[in-house]
Amino acid sequence: MPAISFRLIMAPPVPLLSVRGSDGINMVHGPPKLTDSETFQRDLSKNCKVSTFSKDGKLFGWCNGEVTNIVNCSDSKLLHTFDLPKVVGLEISPKNTILSTWQTYSTGKDGTAGVPNLQLYDLKTGNSLKSFIQKKMQNWSPVWSEDECICARNVNNEVHFFENNIFDTIANKLHLQKVSNFELSPGEHPCKVAVYVPGSKGAPSFVRLYQYPNFAGPHSALANKSFFKADRVTMLWNSKSTAVLVTASTDVDKTGASYYGEQTLHYIAVNGESAVVQLPKNGPIYDVAWNRNATEFCVVYGFMPAKATVFNLKCDPIFDFGTGPRNAVFYSPQGHILVLAGFGNLRGQMEVWDMKNYKLISKPTASDATFFSWCPDGQHIVTATCSPRLRVGNGYKIWHYTGTLLHRYDMPDNTELWQVAWQPFLCGVFPAKAVVYQAVPSDIPAEETRPVEAYRPPALRNKPVSSYKLHEDEPPQSMKPQTTEKPMSKSALKNQKKRESKKAAKQEAKVDEPAEPIPNSAQSNDPISVATGDPEIDKKIKNLKKKLKAIEQLKELQSSGKTLEKNQIEKSKGKYAFLRK
C-alpha cells in the first residue's frame, strides 16, 4: 500500500495594529477579527511619545514617560524594561539584536558638553553596548544592513561604518566634504551606499553610489550624478539594490511658478547609468514609489489636477493614470495593487488599481485622512486622521481594497490619535492573491458623501449652472508602443526569408539582362526626357525642362522682332550651358 503524505496547511497570521494616542497605547487584531488583543495589556499612560515594531514584527517597544518596554508580539510577554523615561526615538535592528534610543540633547548649565543621548542596548542581555552624542533628531538612528554585518551613522561630514555590531572600533570611513545624507541598500552582502553632498560656491550637488568597503580612489564610485537645482534630496533604493531614485528639491522656484519650490527626479543605477526622468506636466513632484518587483516605479506630479505615471527602468512611461486630485502613491507589499490618494488639503479620494491589467478596482473616499498604510496581507488598508495635523475628528478606518469599509474607530472626546502602525512581516509570509473587483460584504454601513457645491458669486446664484470646467480631465492610457502585427512563427519567418531571397534573385537577373533597343518612334528629341526612377534626379530634370522651355519662348520672341532685356538675352544664351550640366 503506497504511503500517503499529509501536508499541514497553516492559516496565515493575523497582523496586529498598534494604536497610540493621548489616552495610551493599545493593540488591535486586524481583519477578520478586528478586536482588541487579548494578551497585550493596554498602557493607559498619557505620555506615550514613541512606539515601534521590529522589522520582522516579532518585537514591539514603546516609552510611556516612565520606562521603555520591549515585549514579544506573539504573547505580549515583557522582555526588557529600561529606565529611560524621556525617550522620543526608538529603533530595533533588523535581526532584533540591538535597541537604539534617542533623547533630546541638552548641555550643562555652565555650557559644558551634555551626556551622550544616543544609546545602544543588547536585546539579549539588556546591557548597554555604546553611547554617542547625537545633537539633531534628523537621521538620529544608526542604519544597519539586513544581515547586521554593517552599521553606519553620519558624523561630522563622514559616514562611519561598524562591523558585526562592534562599536568600539570604526571599521571604515567614507569621507566626502559636507556629506549631509546617506542610504544603505536593502538586502544582504554586498552592501551598497548612496551618499548626497550639497553644492556650494557654484559647485553642483551630487549623489554617488559605492559598494562597501570600496571607498578609496577616484574611480571607486559605482555611479555619480550631479545637479545644480538641489537644496535637499530624498534617495529611494529599489528592493533589488540595483538603482536609486533621487528627488532633488529647491526651497524657492525662481520662475515664480510655484510656492512649492522646484523638484526634479533622477534615476541612478549601480552599473553607472543615470537619467533625468522626463515628466510631461509642469509642477511639483508629490510622491515617488518603487514596485516590489524593482522593475517599475510610479510618480505623482504636476499642478492640480496631478498626473500619475508608471515608468520602467529605461525611464520610459508604461502607463498614464490621467489627471485627478491626488498627491500620494502606495504599492501593495506584493506589488500587484496600487493606490493613488489625495490626502492633507485634498478630500481623501483614493483610486485602487489592478497593476497586472491596469484596471480600476474601486474609488473609496477617506475624508480628512492624514495617514495611509497597507496591511502586510496586501488585502486591507488603514487610513487615519492624526494629531497634530488635525486635532479634531481623530480616528482610524480599516478598508478592503475593493472599497468596503470593514472597521471604524473614533477617538473619545478630548483625546487625540498620534499614530497607528501595522505589525510588519517578512517578505513571502503573505503571497499575492488573485485580484477581485466585486466589493466584499461588511456590517459597517457605507459612508454617504454629501455633494459639495462649488462656490458661486451672488450675481450668478439665481442663474442656470453652466458646465464650464477649469481643467479638462485626462483619461488613463497605456504608454507602451502599439504593435498591430502579431509575432510570426518560426515557419512563417522561414517562408518570408525564402520569398525575399527569390525576389532579390529576380532583380539581379533583370539587371544582368541586356536592355532592349528603343524603337525610333518612341525616341524623343528631348535630350533629358529619360526618367531615372530616382525621385531627386527626376525633380532636377523637371526643373531643367522648365528652364529650357522658358529659353525657347525667349528665342521665339526675339525672332519675332521683339526687343529683349539684357538679362533675358543672357538667359536665352544659356541653353547649351544647361545641357552640358
Coordinates of C-alpha atoms in Angstrom, one line a residue, residues 142-482:
P142 CA 22.2 54.2 13.1
V143 CA 21.4 52.3 9.9
W144 CA 22.0 48.5 9.6
S145 CA 22.3 46.2 6.6
E146 CA 19.7 43.4 6.7
D147 CA 22.3 40.9 7.9
E148 CA 23.6 43.3 10.5
C149 CA 27.1 42.9 9.2
I150 CA 27.4 46.6 8.7
C151 CA 26.1 49.5 10.8
A152 CA 26.5 53.1 9.7
R153 CA 25.9 56.6 11.0
N154 CA 26.7 60.2 9.8
V155 CA 29.3 62.0 11.9
N156 CA 30.8 65.4 11.0
N157 CA 30.8 65.1 7.2
E158 CA 31.8 61.5 7.4
V159 CA 29.9 58.2 7.3
H160 CA 31.3 55.8 10.0
F161 CA 30.9 52.1 9.4
F162 CA 30.9 49.5 12.2
E163 CA 31.1 45.7 11.5
N164 CA 29.3 42.8 13.3
N165 CA 27.9 45.2 16.0
I166 CA 31.3 46.0 17.4
F167 CA 31.0 49.7 18.2
D168 CA 34.3 50.3 19.9
T169 CA 36.2 50.3 16.6
I170 CA 35.3 52.2 13.4
A171 CA 35.9 49.6 10.6
N172 CA 35.7 52.1 7.7
K173 CA 35.0 55.7 6.9
L174 CA 33.5 57.4 3.9
H175 CA 34.8 60.9 3.9
L176 CA 33.3 63.5 1.5
Q177 CA 33.2 67.2 2.2
K178 CA 29.8 68.1 3.7
V179 CA 28.1 64.8 3.4
S180 CA 24.5 65.5 4.6
N181 CA 22.7 62.2 4.0
F182 CA 23.2 58.6 3.1
E183 CA 21.1 55.5 2.4
L184 CA 22.1 51.8 2.7
S185 CA 20.8 49.4 0.1
P186 CA 18.3 46.7 1.2
G187 CA 19.2 43.1 1.0
E188 CA 22.3 41.3 2.3
H189 CA 26.0 41.4 1.3
P190 CA 27.5 43.1 -0.7
C191 CA 26.0 46.3 0.8
K192 CA 25.8 49.5 -1.3
V193 CA 25.6 53.0 0.0
A194 CA 24.2 56.2 -1.7
V195 CA 25.5 59.5 -0.4
Y196 CA 24.4 63.1 -1.0
V197 CA 26.7 66.1 -0.9
P198 CA 25.0 69.5 -1.3
G199 CA 26.6 72.0 -3.7
S200 CA 28.5 75.2 -2.6
K201 CA 30.2 78.2 -4.1
G202 CA 29.0 77.4 -7.6
A203 CA 29.8 73.7 -7.4
P204 CA 26.9 71.4 -8.1
S205 CA 25.3 68.9 -5.7
F206 CA 25.9 65.3 -6.4
V207 CA 24.8 61.8 -5.4
R208 CA 27.3 58.9 -5.6
L209 CA 26.8 55.1 -5.2
Y210 CA 29.5 53.0 -3.6
Q211 CA 29.9 49.3 -2.8
Y212 CA 31.1 48.7 0.7
P213 CA 34.0 48.9 1.5
N214 CA 35.4 50.2 -1.8
F215 CA 35.6 53.9 -1.0
A216 CA 39.2 54.9 -1.9
G217 CA 40.4 56.0 -5.3
P218 CA 39.0 58.4 -7.9
H219 CA 37.1 55.6 -9.7
S220 CA 35.8 53.8 -6.7
A221 CA 32.2 55.1 -7.1
L222 CA 29.8 52.8 -8.9
A223 CA 27.8 55.8 -10.3
N224 CA 27.8 59.6 -9.9
K225 CA 25.1 62.1 -10.7
S226 CA 25.4 65.9 -10.3
F227 CA 22.8 68.6 -10.4
F228 CA 22.6 72.3 -9.6
K229 CA 19.0 72.7 -8.5
A230 CA 19.1 70.9 -5.1
D231 CA 18.7 72.2 -1.6
R232 CA 17.8 68.8 -0.3
V233 CA 17.2 65.3 -1.8
T234 CA 15.4 62.1 -0.9
M235 CA 17.0 58.8 -2.1
L236 CA 15.0 55.7 -2.6
W237 CA 16.6 52.3 -3.4
N238 CA 14.6 49.6 -5.2
S239 CA 14.2 46.2 -3.5
K240 CA 17.0 44.5 -5.5
S241 CA 19.5 47.3 -4.8
T242 CA 20.1 47.9 -8.5
A243 CA 19.0 51.5 -8.7
V244 CA 18.2 54.6 -6.8
L245 CA 15.5 57.3 -7.4
V246 CA 16.7 60.8 -6.3
T247 CA 14.2 63.6 -5.9
A248 CA 16.1 66.9 -5.8
S249 CA 14.2 69.8 -4.4
T250 CA 14.8 73.6 -4.1
D251 CA 13.1 75.7 -1.5
V252 CA 12.4 78.6 -3.9
D253 CA 11.1 78.4 -7.5
K254 CA 13.0 81.3 -9.2
T255 CA 10.5 81.4 -12.0
G256 CA 7.7 82.1 -9.6
A257 CA 5.5 79.4 -11.0
S258 CA 5.1 77.5 -7.7
Y259 CA 5.5 78.2 -4.0
Y260 CA 6.5 74.5 -3.5
G261 CA 9.9 75.2 -5.0
E262 CA 11.2 73.1 -7.8
Q263 CA 11.7 69.4 -8.0
T264 CA 13.5 67.1 -10.4
L265 CA 13.6 63.3 -10.5
H266 CA 16.8 61.4 -11.3
Y267 CA 17.4 57.7 -11.9
I268 CA 20.8 56.3 -11.0
A269 CA 21.8 52.6 -11.5
V270 CA 24.7 50.8 -9.9
N271 CA 26.0 49.9 -13.4
G272 CA 26.8 53.6 -13.9
E273 CA 23.7 54.6 -16.0
S274 CA 21.8 57.7 -15.0
A275 CA 19.0 59.7 -16.4
V276 CA 16.6 62.6 -15.7
V277 CA 13.0 61.2 -15.6
Q278 CA 11.1 63.4 -18.0
L279 CA 7.7 64.4 -16.6
P280 CA 5.3 65.8 -19.2
K281 CA 3.4 68.1 -16.9
N282 CA 4.9 71.1 -15.0
G283 CA 4.6 71.4 -11.3
P284 CA 5.8 69.8 -8.0
I285 CA 6.7 66.1 -7.6
Y286 CA 4.4 64.9 -4.7
D287 CA 5.4 61.3 -4.3
V288 CA 7.5 58.5 -5.8
A289 CA 7.3 54.8 -5.1
W290 CA 9.1 51.6 -6.4
N291 CA 7.1 48.5 -7.1
R292 CA 8.2 45.5 -5.1
N293 CA 9.4 43.8 -8.3
A294 CA 12.1 46.5 -8.7
T295 CA 11.3 46.9 -12.4
E296 CA 8.9 49.9 -12.4
F297 CA 8.1 53.0 -10.3
C298 CA 5.2 55.4 -10.1
V299 CA 5.4 59.2 -9.9
V300 CA 2.7 61.6 -8.9
Y301 CA 3.5 65.1 -10.2
G302 CA 2.2 68.3 -11.8
F303 CA -0.1 71.2 -10.8
M304 CA -3.5 70.1 -9.7
P305 CA -5.2 68.0 -11.0
A306 CA -2.0 66.0 -10.8
K307 CA -0.8 63.3 -13.2
A308 CA 0.4 59.8 -12.2
T309 CA 2.6 57.8 -14.5
V310 CA 4.4 54.4 -14.2
F311 CA 7.9 54.2 -15.7
N312 CA 10.2 51.3 -16.5
L313 CA 13.9 51.0 -15.8
K314 CA 14.7 52.9 -19.0
C315 CA 12.6 55.8 -17.6
D316 CA 10.1 55.3 -20.4
P317 CA 6.4 55.7 -19.5
I318 CA 4.4 52.5 -19.4
F319 CA 1.0 53.7 -18.2
D320 CA -0.5 57.1 -17.5
F321 CA -3.3 57.2 -15.0
G322 CA -4.5 60.6 -16.3
T323 CA -5.2 63.5 -14.0
G324 CA -7.0 63.7 -10.7
P325 CA -7.0 65.0 -7.1
R326 CA -4.0 63.0 -5.8
N327 CA -0.7 63.7 -4.0
A328 CA 0.4 60.2 -2.9
V329 CA 1.1 56.7 -4.3
F330 CA 1.2 53.4 -2.4
Y331 CA 2.1 50.0 -3.9
S332 CA 0.8 46.9 -2.0
P333 CA 3.5 44.8 -0.3
Q334 CA 3.2 42.3 -3.1
G335 CA 3.2 44.9 -5.8
H336 CA 0.0 43.7 -7.5
I337 CA -2.2 46.6 -6.5
L338 CA -1.6 50.4 -6.4
V339 CA -3.4 53.1 -4.6
L340 CA -3.4 56.8 -5.7
A341 CA -4.7 59.1 -3.0
G342 CA -5.3 62.7 -2.2
F343 CA -4.7 63.5 1.5
G344 CA -3.9 66.5 3.5
N345 CA -5.5 69.5 1.9
L346 CA -7.4 67.2 -0.5
R347 CA -10.6 65.4 0.2
G348 CA -9.2 61.9 0.7
Q349 CA -10.2 60.3 -2.6
M350 CA -8.5 57.1 -3.4
E351 CA -8.1 55.1 -6.7
V352 CA -7.3 51.4 -6.3
W353 CA -5.8 49.9 -9.5
D354 CA -5.0 46.3 -10.6
M355 CA -1.4 46.6 -11.8
K356 CA -1.4 43.5 -14.0
N357 CA -4.3 44.6 -16.2
Y358 CA -4.2 48.4 -15.4
K359 CA -7.9 48.3 -14.4
L360 CA -9.6 50.5 -11.8
I361 CA -10.9 48.3 -8.9
S362 CA -12.6 50.9 -6.6
K363 CA -12.7 54.6 -5.6
P364 CA -13.3 54.9 -1.9
T365 CA -13.1 58.2 0.0
A366 CA -11.4 58.6 3.4
S367 CA -12.4 62.1 4.4
D368 CA -9.9 64.2 6.4
A369 CA -7.3 61.3 6.3
T370 CA -3.7 62.2 7.1
F371 CA -2.2 58.7 7.1
F372 CA -2.4 55.6 4.9
S373 CA -0.7 52.2 5.2
W374 CA -1.1 48.8 3.5
C375 CA -1.7 45.8 5.7
P376 CA 1.1 43.2 5.1
D377 CA -1.5 40.8 3.7
G378 CA -2.0 43.0 0.6
Q379 CA -5.8 42.9 1.1
H380 CA -6.5 45.6 3.6
I381 CA -5.5 49.2 4.3
V382 CA -5.8 51.6 7.2
T383 CA -6.5 55.3 6.9
A384 CA -6.3 57.6 9.9
T385 CA -6.8 61.2 11.0
C386 CA -4.0 62.0 13.4
S387 CA -2.9 64.9 15.6
P388 CA -1.2 67.3 15.3
R389 CA -2.1 67.5 11.6
L390 CA -5.7 67.6 12.6
R391 CA -6.8 67.8 16.2
V392 CA -10.5 67.2 15.7
G393 CA -12.2 64.1 14.3
N394 CA -9.3 61.8 15.1
G395 CA -9.7 58.1 14.5
Y396 CA -8.9 55.3 12.0
K397 CA -10.7 53.2 9.5
I398 CA -9.8 49.7 8.1
W399 CA -10.8 49.0 4.4
H400 CA -10.8 46.2 2.0
Y401 CA -9.1 47.2 -1.3
T402 CA -12.4 46.8 -3.1
G403 CA -13.7 49.9 -1.4
T404 CA -15.6 48.2 1.5
L405 CA -15.2 49.9 5.0
L406 CA -14.7 47.0 7.5
H407 CA -14.0 48.8 10.8
R408 CA -14.1 52.3 12.1
Y409 CA -12.9 53.7 15.4
D410 CA -13.4 57.3 16.5
M411 CA -11.3 58.7 19.4
P412 CA -13.3 59.7 22.5
D413 CA -13.9 63.4 23.1
N414 CA -10.9 65.5 24.3
T415 CA -8.4 62.8 23.2
E416 CA -6.0 62.7 20.3
L417 CA -4.7 59.9 18.0
W418 CA -1.0 60.2 17.4
Q419 CA 0.0 57.1 15.5
V420 CA -1.3 53.8 14.0
A421 CA 1.0 51.1 12.6
W422 CA 0.6 47.6 11.2
Q423 CA 2.7 44.8 12.6
P424 CA 5.3 44.1 9.8
F425 CA 6.1 40.6 8.4
L426 CA 8.9 39.3 6.3
C427 CA 8.6 39.1 2.6
G428 CA 6.8 35.9 1.5
V429 CA 4.6 35.3 4.5
F430 CA 1.7 36.7 2.6
P431 CA 1.8 35.7 -1.1
A432 CA -0.2 37.7 -3.7
K433 CA -3.8 36.6 -4.2
A434 CA -5.9 37.0 -7.3
V435 CA -7.4 40.4 -7.6
V436 CA -11.2 40.7 -7.2
Y437 CA -13.4 43.5 -8.3
Q438 CA -16.6 42.7 -6.5
A439 CA -16.9 44.6 -3.2
V440 CA -16.7 42.3 -0.1
P441 CA -19.6 42.4 2.3
S442 CA -19.4 44.4 5.6
D443 CA -21.6 45.2 8.6
I444 CA -20.5 48.8 8.6
P445 CA -22.8 51.0 6.5
A446 CA -21.2 52.8 3.6
E447 CA -20.5 56.4 4.3
E448 CA -22.7 58.9 2.4
T449 CA -20.6 61.6 0.9
R450 CA -22.7 64.7 0.7
P451 CA -22.2 66.6 -2.6
V452 CA -20.2 69.8 -2.1
E453 CA -21.4 72.6 -4.2
A454 CA -18.9 74.9 -5.8
Y455 CA -18.8 78.5 -4.6
R456 CA -20.9 80.8 -6.8
P457 CA -20.8 84.5 -6.6
P458 CA -24.1 86.2 -5.6
A459 CA -24.6 87.6 -9.1
L460 CA -24.7 84.0 -10.6
R461 CA -26.7 82.2 -7.8
N462 CA -30.1 82.6 -9.4
K463 CA -29.0 81.7 -12.9
P464 CA -28.6 78.3 -14.6
V465 CA -25.5 76.4 -13.7
S466 CA -23.0 76.4 -16.6
S467 CA -20.9 73.3 -17.4
Y468 CA -17.7 75.3 -17.6
K469 CA -14.6 73.4 -16.2
L470 CA -11.4 74.9 -15.0
H471 CA -9.5 71.8 -16.2
E472 CA -10.2 69.1 -18.7
D473 CA -9.6 65.7 -17.0
E474 CA -7.2 63.5 -18.9
P475 CA -8.2 59.8 -19.1
P476 CA -5.9 56.9 -18.3
Q477 CA -4.0 55.5 -21.2
S478 CA -1.3 52.9 -22.0
M479 CA 2.0 54.5 -23.0
K480 CA 3.5 51.3 -24.5
P481 CA 4.2 51.4 -28.2
Q482 CA 1.2 49.8 -30.1

